[in-house]
Amino acid sequence: MTGVQFGEQPYLAIGDIVWSCAFSPDGNLFVVGLHHGGVHVYSTSDWEITQTMDAHSREVRGVVFSPDGNLICSGSCDKTVRIWAMESGICQHNLTDHTGEVYCVAYSPHGNQIASGSGDKTIRLWNPETGSCYQVLSGHENQVNGVVYSPEGERLASGSDDFTVRLWNIATGECSHIFDSHNDEVWGIAFSPREDQVASASKDRTVRLWDTESGDCRHILQGHNAGVVSIAYSTKGDQIVSTSPDGTVRVWDVQSGTCRHTMSGHTANIFCIAYLPKNGMVASGSQDATVRLWDVSVGGSQHISSGHSQGAEDVNCSPNGKLIASGSMDQTIRLWDVETGKCIRTLSGHSDTVLGAAFSPRGDQVGSGSGDKTVRLWGIETGNCQHILAGHSDAVRSIAYSPLGDRIASASDDTTVRLWNTTTGEHCGTLNGHTNPVIGVAFSPDGSLIATGSADCIVKLWDAGTMVCTNVFIGHDDLVWDVDFSPQGDQLASASYDWSVRIWAMTTGECYLVLSGHDDAVYSVAYSPNGDLLASGSEDKTIRLWDVASGQCRTVIQNFQGYVHGIAWAPSPDADFLITGCQDGSILKWQVIEEDGKCRVRLCWSTTNGSLTVTGASIQGVRGLTSLNKQLLEQRGVVGEPENPFREASKKVVTMTSVVSQMREPADGMVQDSPSMANISDEQAQQQVDQPDEWQDEQLVNNKPHRRRYRRMVRRVRR
């Protein structure tokens, strides 16, 4: 699986280079024209192939549905235009009058005409009933790459390698306008729904919008880093989408001429683009043998912003669900608006990586812990640093506020946890007992207990009043990175470098669930507000959502641009929102949706480091590969990639996968089936808890491989 920038949507593995694509008028079908001459039709409800035509002997450069959806017209480099019955897949007409390769086809709005553009420099108009050519439009001085009818069907626009766009009167066959401002070949053409504009895409890296009456160029849309191949107007005509060999799909505002979104994901040239009628989805076809789906709707959040310049180490949400705090290796804390994704404040002052960030229960203060050995308390309104809490002799790994907000706990590499008064900044106690760095810390919901996770592989429970250790949870085989109490306080979750998440019963101290499935260290865990789901983030570049009751993995958000260190749930009365922070510095907001017993996620917005990312992207669920993979549907499709992405599509095996960046394992790029949750018996759990302290000292504290691994981790974070 190829690594790409975040903002990528699910892809449909076609098995051949996709030269052209189109949706049926009702949006229920999707057709693609392929490099080896095939024309394949898919149902958009389940993305299974419904029809396959071995249509041409060479690449199919144009495909289009008739207005009633009963016919498909295809144009090919074999110099033919063919008309197909959708239901039977039978060729009704083979139109052979062109003397050059056919690069484009278009149906008239009334279905009584077909236009085709060719390398013979002509446009031919055909009667689809008889298959006869009744008119030839001549005037272009080079091959014709694009043709499109006006919505009323009275005019036709064409684009050519002669650098011009021509507007034709269908009734007379005369050219009424020539738009000649492009500096290179014109590759794509589109008519606005109101007929007042024609858009043209060119090798000169621009899209130009032309007034169809005056012939004036209204806007020049610039931003692509290579030629623009194809374009399409939205149904309302307020947006244009464009594709380019630079690997991006761009969304433009027609009124202002500005770029709203830039979406990247394809790993090769993008040859075609099509709007799905009515719902704002866009499909793009590529040389990488995939079709990708994008939501380019402008409703909801539309903000695109830059993230941290280095990895995001922690994220947290304010109690009212309106703000996000993120700590980063760039030594800053950023405050983000949950709704829009805008960075509203940057807090600077630490001299090393910010490893922990947390809001006070009242939401008026943010605490941060850093590799510079200090904790800082910041005022939300002013952004001023109110207190610098110094006392640790090594890096501060994580922090946690007490439920009343009067104290803050800081966990450190110096093997201690310190408690501080948030009003005065005074040190008010120390938890001593771990023999290796303390990485995770959390208060219980009632504030009576403190949980800590350490590099000594142990989870400890402390009385928050007396600061005495009341219980020791033993079971992890490697560093414990994070701990989190359930909202009800009856459970504690711990994340570990041993690739697992464990859930412990607070009443008995037993580990009754071991959540296995991650392929590398698990760095973070967080319970959903109602406690039904548990999110975990990992070095394997995935987030998993687990059902707390059964221990089953409900869905996987995968292929981030690096490890996922920060996870937090944003409180909301209307929906469940998950906030994630990644190694590449990006902060992302996801909506977690439960439908028909399935769990899927929708990307609400994303920040990135050094690139633009689409916001408001809707992840569409599709059909998967195996029974295990089907459990992961509805997040970005399926988590698996086809065994051979270039297999014959006639096998009618369709795989929709999600791609955002490269998976770490396995090396061949396949995404493995997710192992089911592994339970341990009550007896096994009790045996682990009942291990004597001597066993802890000999087997855990002095475990040299664990110590070496932790030292490597520390060096990486400090770099």
XYZ file of C-alpha atoms in Angstrom:
719
model
C 0.000 0.000 0.000
C 1.488 3.288 -1.076
C 1.962 6.069 1.445
C 0.241 9.325 0.616
C -0.817 12.561 2.307
C -3.648 12.639 4.771
C -7.066 13.630 3.298
C -7.228 10.451 1.086
C -10.558 8.739 0.556
C -11.421 5.031 -0.154
C -10.368 3.647 -3.504
C -11.920 1.150 -5.842
C -9.314 -1.233 -7.231
C -10.130 -1.418 -10.944
C -7.298 -3.630 -12.155
C -6.397 -1.421 -15.127
C -5.516 2.189 -15.896
C -8.648 4.337 -15.719
C -8.830 6.798 -18.620
C -12.443 7.921 -18.333
C -15.386 7.712 -15.952
C -18.981 8.866 -15.553
C -21.983 8.457 -13.260
C -25.445 7.552 -14.481
C -28.012 10.387 -14.286
C -29.572 8.895 -11.140
C -26.168 8.229 -9.558
C -26.851 4.521 -9.091
C -24.246 3.368 -11.606
C -20.652 4.276 -12.351
C -18.828 3.469 -15.586
C -15.095 3.459 -16.316
C -13.148 3.244 -19.576
C -9.924 1.281 -19.266
C -6.499 1.132 -20.852
C -6.892 -2.296 -22.387
C -10.227 -1.466 -23.997
C -12.653 -2.572 -21.319
C -15.767 -0.724 -20.166
C -16.920 -1.700 -16.693
C -20.063 -0.644 -14.844
C -20.377 -0.626 -11.057
C -23.312 -0.257 -8.724
C -22.692 2.667 -6.365
C -24.692 0.963 -3.603
C -22.182 -1.841 -3.054
C -19.468 -1.119 -5.674
C -19.817 -4.495 -7.327
C -19.474 -4.863 -11.083
C -22.845 -5.076 -12.783
C -21.697 -5.106 -16.396
C -18.441 -5.760 -18.235
C -17.893 -5.012 -21.907
C -14.745 -5.936 -23.812
C -15.473 -2.820 -25.768
C -12.412 -1.773 -27.738
C -8.997 -2.953 -28.840
C -7.227 0.067 -27.333
C -7.641 2.484 -24.438
C -11.121 3.910 -23.872
C -10.635 7.665 -23.598
C -14.287 8.631 -23.190
C -17.391 7.101 -21.613
C -20.804 8.624 -20.960
C -24.333 7.514 -20.042
C -27.344 8.482 -22.116
C -29.725 10.882 -20.300
C -32.138 8.025 -19.540
C -29.287 5.806 -18.294
C -30.162 2.956 -20.663
C -27.199 3.379 -23.001
C -23.460 3.902 -22.692
C -21.313 5.539 -25.342
C -17.562 4.844 -25.457
C -14.799 6.383 -27.559
C -11.424 4.767 -28.053
C -7.972 5.167 -29.485
C -8.950 2.356 -31.869
C -10.718 5.204 -33.789
C -14.228 3.950 -33.033
C -17.247 5.164 -31.091
C -19.552 2.457 -29.751
C -23.033 2.537 -28.239
C -23.928 -0.148 -25.689
C -27.180 -1.338 -24.163
C -26.701 -0.977 -20.433
C -28.829 -3.944 -19.437
C -27.490 -6.515 -21.869
C -24.019 -5.143 -22.520
C -24.576 -5.635 -26.251
C -23.038 -3.201 -28.731
C -25.839 -1.570 -30.701
C -23.723 0.581 -32.982
C -20.072 0.700 -33.999
C -19.286 4.148 -35.401
C -16.149 4.104 -37.541
C -16.045 7.359 -39.506
C -13.183 8.971 -37.569
C -9.744 8.623 -39.158
C -7.895 9.350 -35.941
C -8.007 8.239 -32.335
C -11.198 9.193 -30.459
C -10.397 11.117 -27.280
C -13.826 12.197 -26.027
C -17.557 11.578 -26.332
C -20.659 13.381 -25.066
C -24.402 12.776 -25.084
C -26.748 15.675 -25.788
C -29.129 16.496 -22.886
C -32.109 15.167 -24.861
C -30.308 12.000 -25.884
C -30.816 12.565 -29.588
C -27.171 13.309 -30.406
C -23.695 12.087 -29.621
C -20.589 14.210 -30.149
C -17.082 12.762 -30.462
C -13.705 14.482 -30.726
C -10.735 12.929 -32.466
C -7.100 13.087 -33.393
C -8.306 13.774 -36.950
C -9.011 17.360 -35.740
C -12.781 17.011 -36.179
C -15.879 16.734 -34.045
C -18.542 14.404 -35.391
C -22.231 14.482 -34.461
C -24.020 11.132 -34.514
C -27.595 9.923 -34.422
C -27.620 7.321 -31.624
C -30.736 5.650 -33.066
C -29.257 4.931 -36.478
C -25.549 5.217 -35.770
C -25.086 7.576 -38.687
C -22.851 10.660 -38.680
C -24.876 13.626 -39.884
C -22.483 16.522 -39.243
C -18.747 17.204 -39.022
C -17.489 20.268 -37.144
C -14.128 21.373 -38.533
C -11.911 24.235 -37.425
C -9.486 22.951 -34.824
C -5.916 22.713 -36.050
C -4.946 19.786 -33.852
C -6.535 16.863 -32.034
C -9.764 17.456 -30.099
C -9.426 16.376 -26.469
C -12.761 17.378 -24.996
C -16.375 17.983 -26.037
C -19.387 18.902 -23.906
C -22.959 19.968 -24.627
C -24.583 22.981 -23.018
C -27.380 22.043 -20.557
C -30.039 23.016 -23.103
C -28.253 21.156 -25.872
C -28.107 24.064 -28.325
C -24.348 24.608 -28.096
C -21.232 22.485 -27.926
C -17.839 23.406 -26.429
C -14.592 21.754 -27.507
C -10.951 21.912 -26.418
C -7.940 21.073 -28.532
C -4.193 20.653 -28.660
C -4.223 23.824 -30.796
C -4.423 25.797 -27.472
C -8.020 26.912 -28.173
C -11.531 26.395 -26.891
C -14.327 26.640 -29.460
C -18.038 27.199 -28.957
C -20.312 25.744 -31.651
C -23.922 26.343 -32.644
C -25.429 22.876 -33.002
C -28.188 23.937 -35.380
C -25.889 25.631 -37.881
C -22.627 23.822 -37.180
C -20.854 27.187 -37.032
C -18.197 28.207 -34.531
C -19.543 31.182 -32.582
C -16.568 31.830 -30.285
C -12.888 30.979 -30.125
C -11.229 31.309 -26.709
C -7.493 31.422 -27.296
C -5.779 32.640 -24.112
C -4.247 29.308 -23.083
C -0.516 28.926 -23.556
C -0.593 25.202 -24.183
C -2.823 22.267 -25.116
C -6.410 22.255 -23.811
C -7.114 18.872 -22.238
C -10.487 19.238 -20.532
C -13.736 21.131 -21.042
C -16.949 21.674 -19.034
C -20.170 23.707 -19.347
C -21.634 25.423 -16.282
C -25.207 24.348 -15.364
C -26.444 27.904 -16.071
C -24.719 27.923 -19.481
C -23.103 31.270 -18.744
C -19.621 29.800 -18.451
C -17.328 27.301 -20.084
C -14.360 25.995 -18.111
C -11.222 24.735 -19.823
C -8.290 22.780 -18.404
C -4.872 23.089 -19.970
C -1.388 21.728 -20.036
C -0.343 25.281 -19.062
C -1.383 24.335 -15.466
C -4.437 26.592 -15.405
C -8.195 26.338 -15.498
C -9.884 29.246 -17.269
C -13.514 30.294 -16.910
C -14.998 31.893 -20.029
C -18.121 34.010 -20.398
C -20.148 32.271 -23.108
C -21.723 35.506 -24.333
C -18.848 37.988 -24.316
C -16.011 35.490 -24.688
C -14.137 37.157 -21.827
C -12.000 35.122 -19.430
C -13.571 35.645 -15.990
C -11.063 33.766 -13.870
C -7.735 31.996 -14.221
C -7.501 29.240 -11.612
C -3.881 28.582 -10.727
C -2.408 26.188 -8.203
C -1.704 22.850 -9.864
C 1.963 21.992 -10.258
C 1.423 20.247 -13.582
C -1.015 20.376 -16.460
C -4.732 20.149 -15.673
C -6.253 17.089 -17.331
C -9.952 17.085 -16.495
C -12.569 19.312 -14.897
C -16.212 19.138 -13.846
C -18.794 21.560 -12.479
C -20.847 20.775 -9.406
C -24.603 20.356 -9.861
C -25.245 23.863 -8.577
C -22.412 25.304 -10.609
C -20.773 26.979 -7.627
C -17.737 24.672 -7.644
C -15.306 23.202 -10.131
C -13.125 20.173 -9.485
C -9.927 19.647 -11.433
C -7.360 16.866 -11.705
C -3.708 16.904 -12.612
C -0.628 14.705 -13.031
C 0.621 16.460 -9.880
C -1.480 13.851 -8.053
C -4.105 16.222 -6.668
C -7.778 16.925 -7.025
C -8.592 20.583 -6.416
C -11.924 22.155 -5.586
C -12.429 25.734 -6.777
C -14.969 28.383 -5.874
C -16.469 29.620 -9.149
C -17.462 33.030 -7.799
C -14.103 34.001 -6.328
C -11.782 31.755 -8.322
C -10.081 30.552 -5.139
C -9.076 27.004 -4.293
C -11.213 25.635 -1.468
C -9.671 22.219 -1.030
C -6.709 20.260 -2.284
C -7.004 16.483 -2.035
C -4.206 14.078 -2.723
C -4.013 10.329 -2.731
C -3.534 8.910 -6.198
C -0.039 7.623 -6.826
C 0.030 8.360 -10.562
C -1.563 10.657 -13.156
C -5.253 11.416 -12.622
C -7.053 11.205 -15.971
C -10.726 11.796 -15.214
C -13.188 13.282 -12.752
C -16.956 12.956 -12.363
C -19.559 14.361 -9.980
C -21.994 11.962 -8.360
C -25.396 13.602 -8.889
C -27.130 15.173 -5.889
C -24.821 14.308 -2.997
C -21.600 16.185 -3.755
C -19.365 13.129 -4.048
C -16.669 13.141 -6.718
C -14.919 10.196 -8.309
C -11.479 10.381 -9.898
C -9.815 7.765 -12.080
C -6.089 7.317 -12.371
C -3.141 5.666 -14.001
C -2.640 3.903 -10.656
C -5.580 1.618 -11.600
C -7.895 2.992 -8.933
C -10.962 5.154 -8.598
C -11.113 7.308 -5.499
C -14.157 8.848 -3.886
C -14.130 12.311 -2.343
C -16.689 14.424 -0.506
C -16.204 17.995 -1.667
C -19.375 19.425 -0.154
C -18.950 22.890 1.303
C -21.396 22.372 4.151
C -19.915 22.196 7.635
C -16.290 22.906 8.340
C -14.340 24.168 5.364
C -11.201 25.362 7.122
C -7.802 24.180 5.973
C -4.874 24.953 8.210
C -1.315 24.005 8.892
C -0.550 21.771 11.827
C 2.442 21.513 14.108
C 5.771 21.655 12.347
C 6.773 18.433 14.119
C 5.016 15.445 15.676
C 1.940 15.869 17.859
C 2.614 14.061 21.129
C -0.662 14.603 22.989
C -4.159 15.968 22.471
C -6.937 16.838 24.889
C -10.387 18.405 24.706
C -11.879 21.084 26.893
C -14.789 20.017 29.147
C -17.297 21.968 27.057
C -16.064 20.303 23.880
C -15.204 23.574 22.143
C -11.396 23.552 22.249
C -8.546 21.141 21.624
C -5.097 21.432 23.144
C -2.194 19.689 21.430
C 1.422 19.355 22.507
C 4.188 18.841 20.002
C 7.833 18.167 19.384
C 7.974 21.709 18.005
C 7.905 22.797 21.693
C 4.500 24.505 21.440
C 0.963 23.955 22.628
C -1.756 24.839 20.141
C -5.390 25.528 20.888
C -7.839 24.565 18.144
C -11.505 25.301 17.590
C -13.259 21.920 17.627
C -15.926 22.997 15.153
C -13.774 24.612 12.490
C -10.290 23.213 13.056
C -8.789 26.692 13.215
C -5.769 27.242 15.423
C -6.832 30.092 17.687
C -3.752 30.323 19.878
C -0.174 29.054 20.079
C 1.453 28.814 23.505
C 5.236 29.038 23.442
C 7.704 28.856 26.299
C 8.920 25.299 26.689
C 12.465 24.606 25.575
C 11.890 20.953 24.681
C 9.180 18.643 23.314
C 5.730 19.117 24.843
C 4.804 15.569 25.794
C 1.556 16.204 27.664
C -1.317 18.681 27.444
C -4.542 18.827 29.454
C -7.443 21.167 30.199
C -8.542 22.022 33.707
C -12.083 20.818 34.576
C -13.337 24.417 34.451
C -11.778 24.866 31.034
C -10.024 28.100 31.996
C -6.521 26.659 32.154
C -4.254 24.394 30.119
C -1.412 22.431 31.635
C 1.586 21.179 29.689
C 4.447 18.858 30.510
C 7.729 18.908 28.639
C 11.060 17.300 28.045
C 12.515 20.448 29.636
C 11.537 18.895 33.030
C 8.832 21.489 33.793
C 5.069 21.760 33.917
C 3.502 25.021 32.748
C 0.011 26.302 33.496
C -1.513 28.629 30.893
C -4.538 30.907 30.989
C -6.943 30.157 28.155
C -8.192 33.703 27.700
C -4.843 35.467 27.727
C -2.472 32.707 26.631
C -0.123 33.806 29.419
C 1.915 31.326 31.411
C 0.554 31.533 34.975
C 2.953 29.109 36.662
C 6.137 27.207 35.855
C 6.263 24.101 38.031
C 9.865 22.994 38.447
C 11.019 20.070 40.555
C 11.333 17.045 38.320
C 14.860 15.963 37.505
C 13.954 14.542 34.105
C 11.400 14.913 31.320
C 7.698 15.232 32.195
C 5.879 12.589 30.185
C 2.227 13.277 30.946
C -0.054 15.343 33.132
C -3.585 15.029 34.520
C -5.898 17.404 36.397
C -7.905 16.246 39.377
C -11.702 16.347 38.813
C -11.976 19.450 41.026
C -9.124 21.119 39.187
C -7.307 22.045 42.380
C -4.387 19.725 41.674
C -2.418 18.549 38.676
C -0.327 15.382 38.536
C 2.836 15.129 36.453
C 4.524 11.851 35.512
C 8.239 11.946 34.825
C 11.223 10.025 33.593
C 12.674 10.575 37.076
C 10.396 7.642 38.182
C 8.082 9.886 40.243
C 4.694 11.531 39.963
C 4.398 14.973 41.513
C 1.222 16.718 42.622
C 0.908 20.490 42.334
C -1.556 23.094 43.514
C -2.979 24.683 40.371
C -3.767 27.986 42.088
C -0.460 28.624 43.818
C 1.827 26.389 41.774
C 3.175 24.809 44.937
C 4.349 21.218 45.123
C 1.992 19.256 47.389
C 3.153 15.647 47.221
C 5.127 12.960 45.413
C 4.235 9.403 44.446
C 7.304 7.211 44.810
C 7.323 3.540 43.975
C 8.045 2.969 40.311
C 11.560 1.888 39.483
C 11.595 3.180 35.910
C 10.234 6.302 34.199
C 6.527 6.968 34.703
C 4.892 7.573 31.331
C 1.134 7.690 31.972
C -0.992 9.198 34.748
C -4.745 9.632 35.276
C -7.199 10.605 38.041
C -10.290 8.499 38.672
C -13.613 10.274 37.910
C -14.304 10.849 41.611
C -10.746 12.039 42.269
C -10.029 9.492 44.963
C -7.506 7.447 42.988
C -4.536 8.040 40.713
C -3.364 5.469 38.169
C 0.172 5.400 36.792
C 1.835 3.409 34.033
C 5.569 2.963 33.872
C 8.514 1.692 31.879
C 8.838 -0.945 34.593
C 5.834 -2.633 32.861
C 3.616 -2.084 35.893
C 0.372 -0.189 36.433
C -0.054 1.165 39.945
C -3.057 2.538 41.761
C -2.631 5.253 44.398
C -4.828 6.837 47.018
C -4.998 10.469 45.913
C -5.291 11.683 49.500
C -2.652 9.655 51.311
C -0.473 9.118 48.197
C -0.061 5.470 49.164
C -0.004 2.716 46.530
C -3.148 0.617 47.010
C -2.810 -1.879 44.159
C -0.371 -3.119 41.550
C -1.579 -4.418 38.170
C 0.871 -6.833 36.568
C 0.385 -8.344 33.149
C 2.044 -6.229 30.510
C 5.272 -7.555 29.025
C 6.736 -4.179 28.121
C 6.543 -0.456 28.846
C 3.146 0.894 29.883
C 2.560 4.069 27.890
C -0.855 5.317 28.907
C -3.685 4.751 31.353
C -7.301 5.918 31.386
C -10.245 5.420 33.722
C -13.677 4.595 32.356
C -16.262 7.382 32.878
C -17.960 5.236 35.517
C -14.674 4.599 37.304
C -15.161 0.837 37.361
C -12.456 0.084 34.800
C -8.925 1.107 33.990
C -7.392 0.722 30.531
C -3.652 0.565 29.937
C -1.679 0.769 26.690
C 1.669 -0.904 26.297
C 4.730 -1.336 24.150
C 3.820 -5.058 24.118
C 1.253 -4.191 21.372
C -1.739 -4.736 23.647
C -4.375 -2.840 25.587
C -5.520 -4.282 28.887
C -8.713 -3.525 30.778
C -8.648 -3.966 34.538
C -11.572 -4.295 36.949
C -11.239 -1.722 39.701
C -13.147 -3.795 42.253
C -10.929 -6.877 41.950
C -7.807 -5.575 40.276
C -8.085 -8.327 37.695
C -7.289 -7.969 34.032
C -10.359 -9.353 32.303
C -9.738 -8.207 28.733
C -6.616 -8.146 26.604
C -7.237 -6.267 23.373
C -4.905 -7.555 20.670
C -4.734 -6.424 17.071
C -2.173 -3.654 16.852
C 1.046 -4.578 15.070
C 3.318 -2.392 17.165
C 3.508 -0.431 20.404
C 0.255 1.088 21.672
C 0.848 4.650 22.855
C -2.538 5.955 23.911
C -5.971 4.896 25.112
C -9.142 6.867 25.755
C -12.672 5.891 26.756
C -15.600 7.413 24.882
C -17.813 9.737 26.963
C -20.370 6.992 27.637
C -17.715 4.345 28.181
C -18.967 1.980 25.473
C -15.953 2.390 23.203
C -12.227 2.492 23.829
C -9.868 4.118 21.324
C -6.217 3.113 21.072
C -3.419 4.691 19.017
C -0.296 2.887 17.940
C 3.140 2.912 16.372
C 1.561 0.836 13.578
C -0.063 4.061 12.305
C -3.576 3.006 13.180
C -6.307 3.776 15.655
C -8.589 1.002 16.770
C -12.030 1.417 18.308
C -12.922 -1.399 20.671
C -16.239 -2.485 22.110
C -15.604 -2.397 25.845
C -18.227 -5.010 26.689
C -17.090 -7.679 24.236
C -13.506 -6.649 23.553
C -14.139 -6.812 19.800
C -12.484 -4.335 17.463
C -15.321 -2.324 15.905
C -13.290 -0.444 13.309
C -9.772 0.590 12.362
C -8.684 4.061 11.280
C -5.473 3.320 9.511
C -2.485 4.545 7.571
C -1.628 7.749 9.349
C 1.609 9.484 8.398
C 3.374 8.123 11.454
C 2.595 6.839 14.924
C -0.482 8.041 16.780
C 0.440 9.388 20.208
C -2.576 11.494 21.102
C -6.240 10.481 21.371
C -9.114 12.335 23.021
C -12.894 12.319 22.792
C -14.643 15.640 22.285
C -17.748 15.949 24.486
C -20.864 16.551 22.402
C -24.565 15.937 23.062
C -25.233 15.200 19.398
C -22.495 12.791 18.323
C -19.251 11.072 19.279
C -16.158 12.899 18.043
C -12.615 11.601 18.289
C -9.542 13.840 18.143
C -6.200 12.363 17.117
C -2.631 13.657 17.007
C -0.034 12.109 14.751
C 3.721 11.946 14.305
C 3.507 14.154 11.208
C 2.125 17.002 13.323
C -1.458 16.680 12.099
C -4.530 17.018 14.292
C -7.669 15.318 13.017
C -11.310 15.313 14.067
C -13.434 12.243 13.347
C -17.128 11.609 13.841
C -17.818 8.083 15.051
C -21.092 6.821 13.623
C -23.083 3.765 14.688
C -25.464 2.528 11.994
C -27.220 -0.822 11.627
C -24.926 -2.445 14.133
C -21.813 -1.230 12.344
C -19.279 1.393 13.291
C -17.731 3.811 10.809
C -15.967 7.145 11.006
C -16.238 10.383 9.069
C -13.334 12.789 8.783
C -14.580 16.227 9.841
C -11.357 18.163 9.382
C -7.631 17.738 9.423
C -4.568 19.905 9.821
C -1.329 18.880 8.188
C 2.304 19.765 8.224
C 3.295 21.472 5.014
C 0.330 20.479 2.856
C -3.352 21.175 2.401
C -6.024 18.712 3.400
C -9.668 18.441 2.492
C -12.181 19.085 5.269
C -15.652 17.717 5.653
C -14.680 14.472 3.937
C -17.281 11.745 4.250
C -15.908 8.217 4.427
C -18.133 5.864 2.461
C -18.593 2.225 3.476
C -18.365 -0.477 0.849
C -17.993 -4.213 0.503
C -14.939 -5.983 1.735
C -12.747 -9.013 1.349
C -13.155 -11.569 4.133
C -15.370 -12.093 7.122
C -12.758 -10.495 9.356
C -12.353 -7.509 7.061
C -16.105 -7.037 6.899
C -16.015 -6.162 10.600
C -14.017 -3.094 9.596
C -16.439 -1.765 6.976
C -17.866 1.735 7.034
C -14.676 3.464 8.201
C -12.912 3.965 4.906
C -14.317 1.022 3.096
C -12.204 -1.992 4.043
C -8.748 -2.226 5.588
C -7.378 -4.693 3.043
C -5.821 -4.151 -0.364
C -6.492 -6.567 -3.229
C -4.070 -9.424 -3.667
C -3.211 -8.121 -7.120
C -4.331 -4.559 -7.870
C -3.878 -5.230 -11.585
C -5.957 -8.404 -11.751
C -8.657 -8.737 -14.369
C -11.706 -6.773 -13.329
C -13.856 -9.299 -15.174
C -13.470 -11.528 -12.138
C -16.004 -9.154 -10.586
C -14.076 -8.915 -7.344
C -14.191 -5.342 -6.111
C -12.195 -4.121 -3.160
C -12.583 -0.720 -1.568
C -9.693 0.183 0.696
C -8.680 3.261 2.639
C -5.327 4.880 1.990
C -3.859 7.802 3.833
C -0.238 6.800 4.268
C 1.962 3.735 4.193
C 1.350 0.800 6.532
C 4.365 -0.287 8.482
C 3.769 -4.038 8.116
C 3.879 -6.267 6.227
C 6.528 -5.364 3.679
C 4.527 -6.290 0.610
C 1.909 -3.696 1.411
C -0.931 -6.084 2.227
C -3.035 -5.208 5.225
C -3.501 -8.243 7.343
C -6.791 -9.430 8.750
C -7.289 -7.997 12.185
C -6.883 -10.628 14.882
C -9.801 -10.950 17.209
C -9.586 -9.867 20.822
C -7.735 -12.306 23.042
C -9.349 -12.941 26.425
C -7.522 -14.261 29.416
C -9.220 -16.260 32.112
C -9.971 -14.886 35.555
C -7.549 -17.440 36.966
C -4.733 -16.266 34.680
C -5.417 -12.660 35.524
C -5.393 -13.383 39.245
C -2.103 -15.233 38.924
C -0.572 -12.201 37.269
C -1.860 -9.844 39.934
C -0.756 -12.128 42.742
C 2.893 -12.282 41.634
C 5.170 -11.385 44.579
C 7.166 -8.168 44.669
C 10.389 -10.166 44.379
C 9.239 -11.474 40.994
C 8.554 -7.904 39.878
C 12.039 -6.781 40.885
C 13.853 -9.632 39.155
C 11.776 -10.013 36.001
C 10.577 -6.489 35.255
C 12.707 -3.841 36.859
C 15.969 -5.423 35.739
C 14.747 -6.518 32.329
C 17.563 -5.222 30.133
C 15.757 -5.547 26.769
C 12.976 -3.366 28.153
C 15.482 -0.824 29.392
C 17.277 -0.734 26.035
C 14.024 -0.287 24.174
C 12.987 2.515 26.458
C 16.327 4.307 26.010
C 15.869 4.119 22.238
C 12.406 5.583 22.637
C 13.705 8.444 24.751
C 16.412 9.290 22.221
C 13.872 9.328 19.403
C 11.480 11.631 21.247
C 14.234 14.030 22.238
C 15.460 14.226 18.661
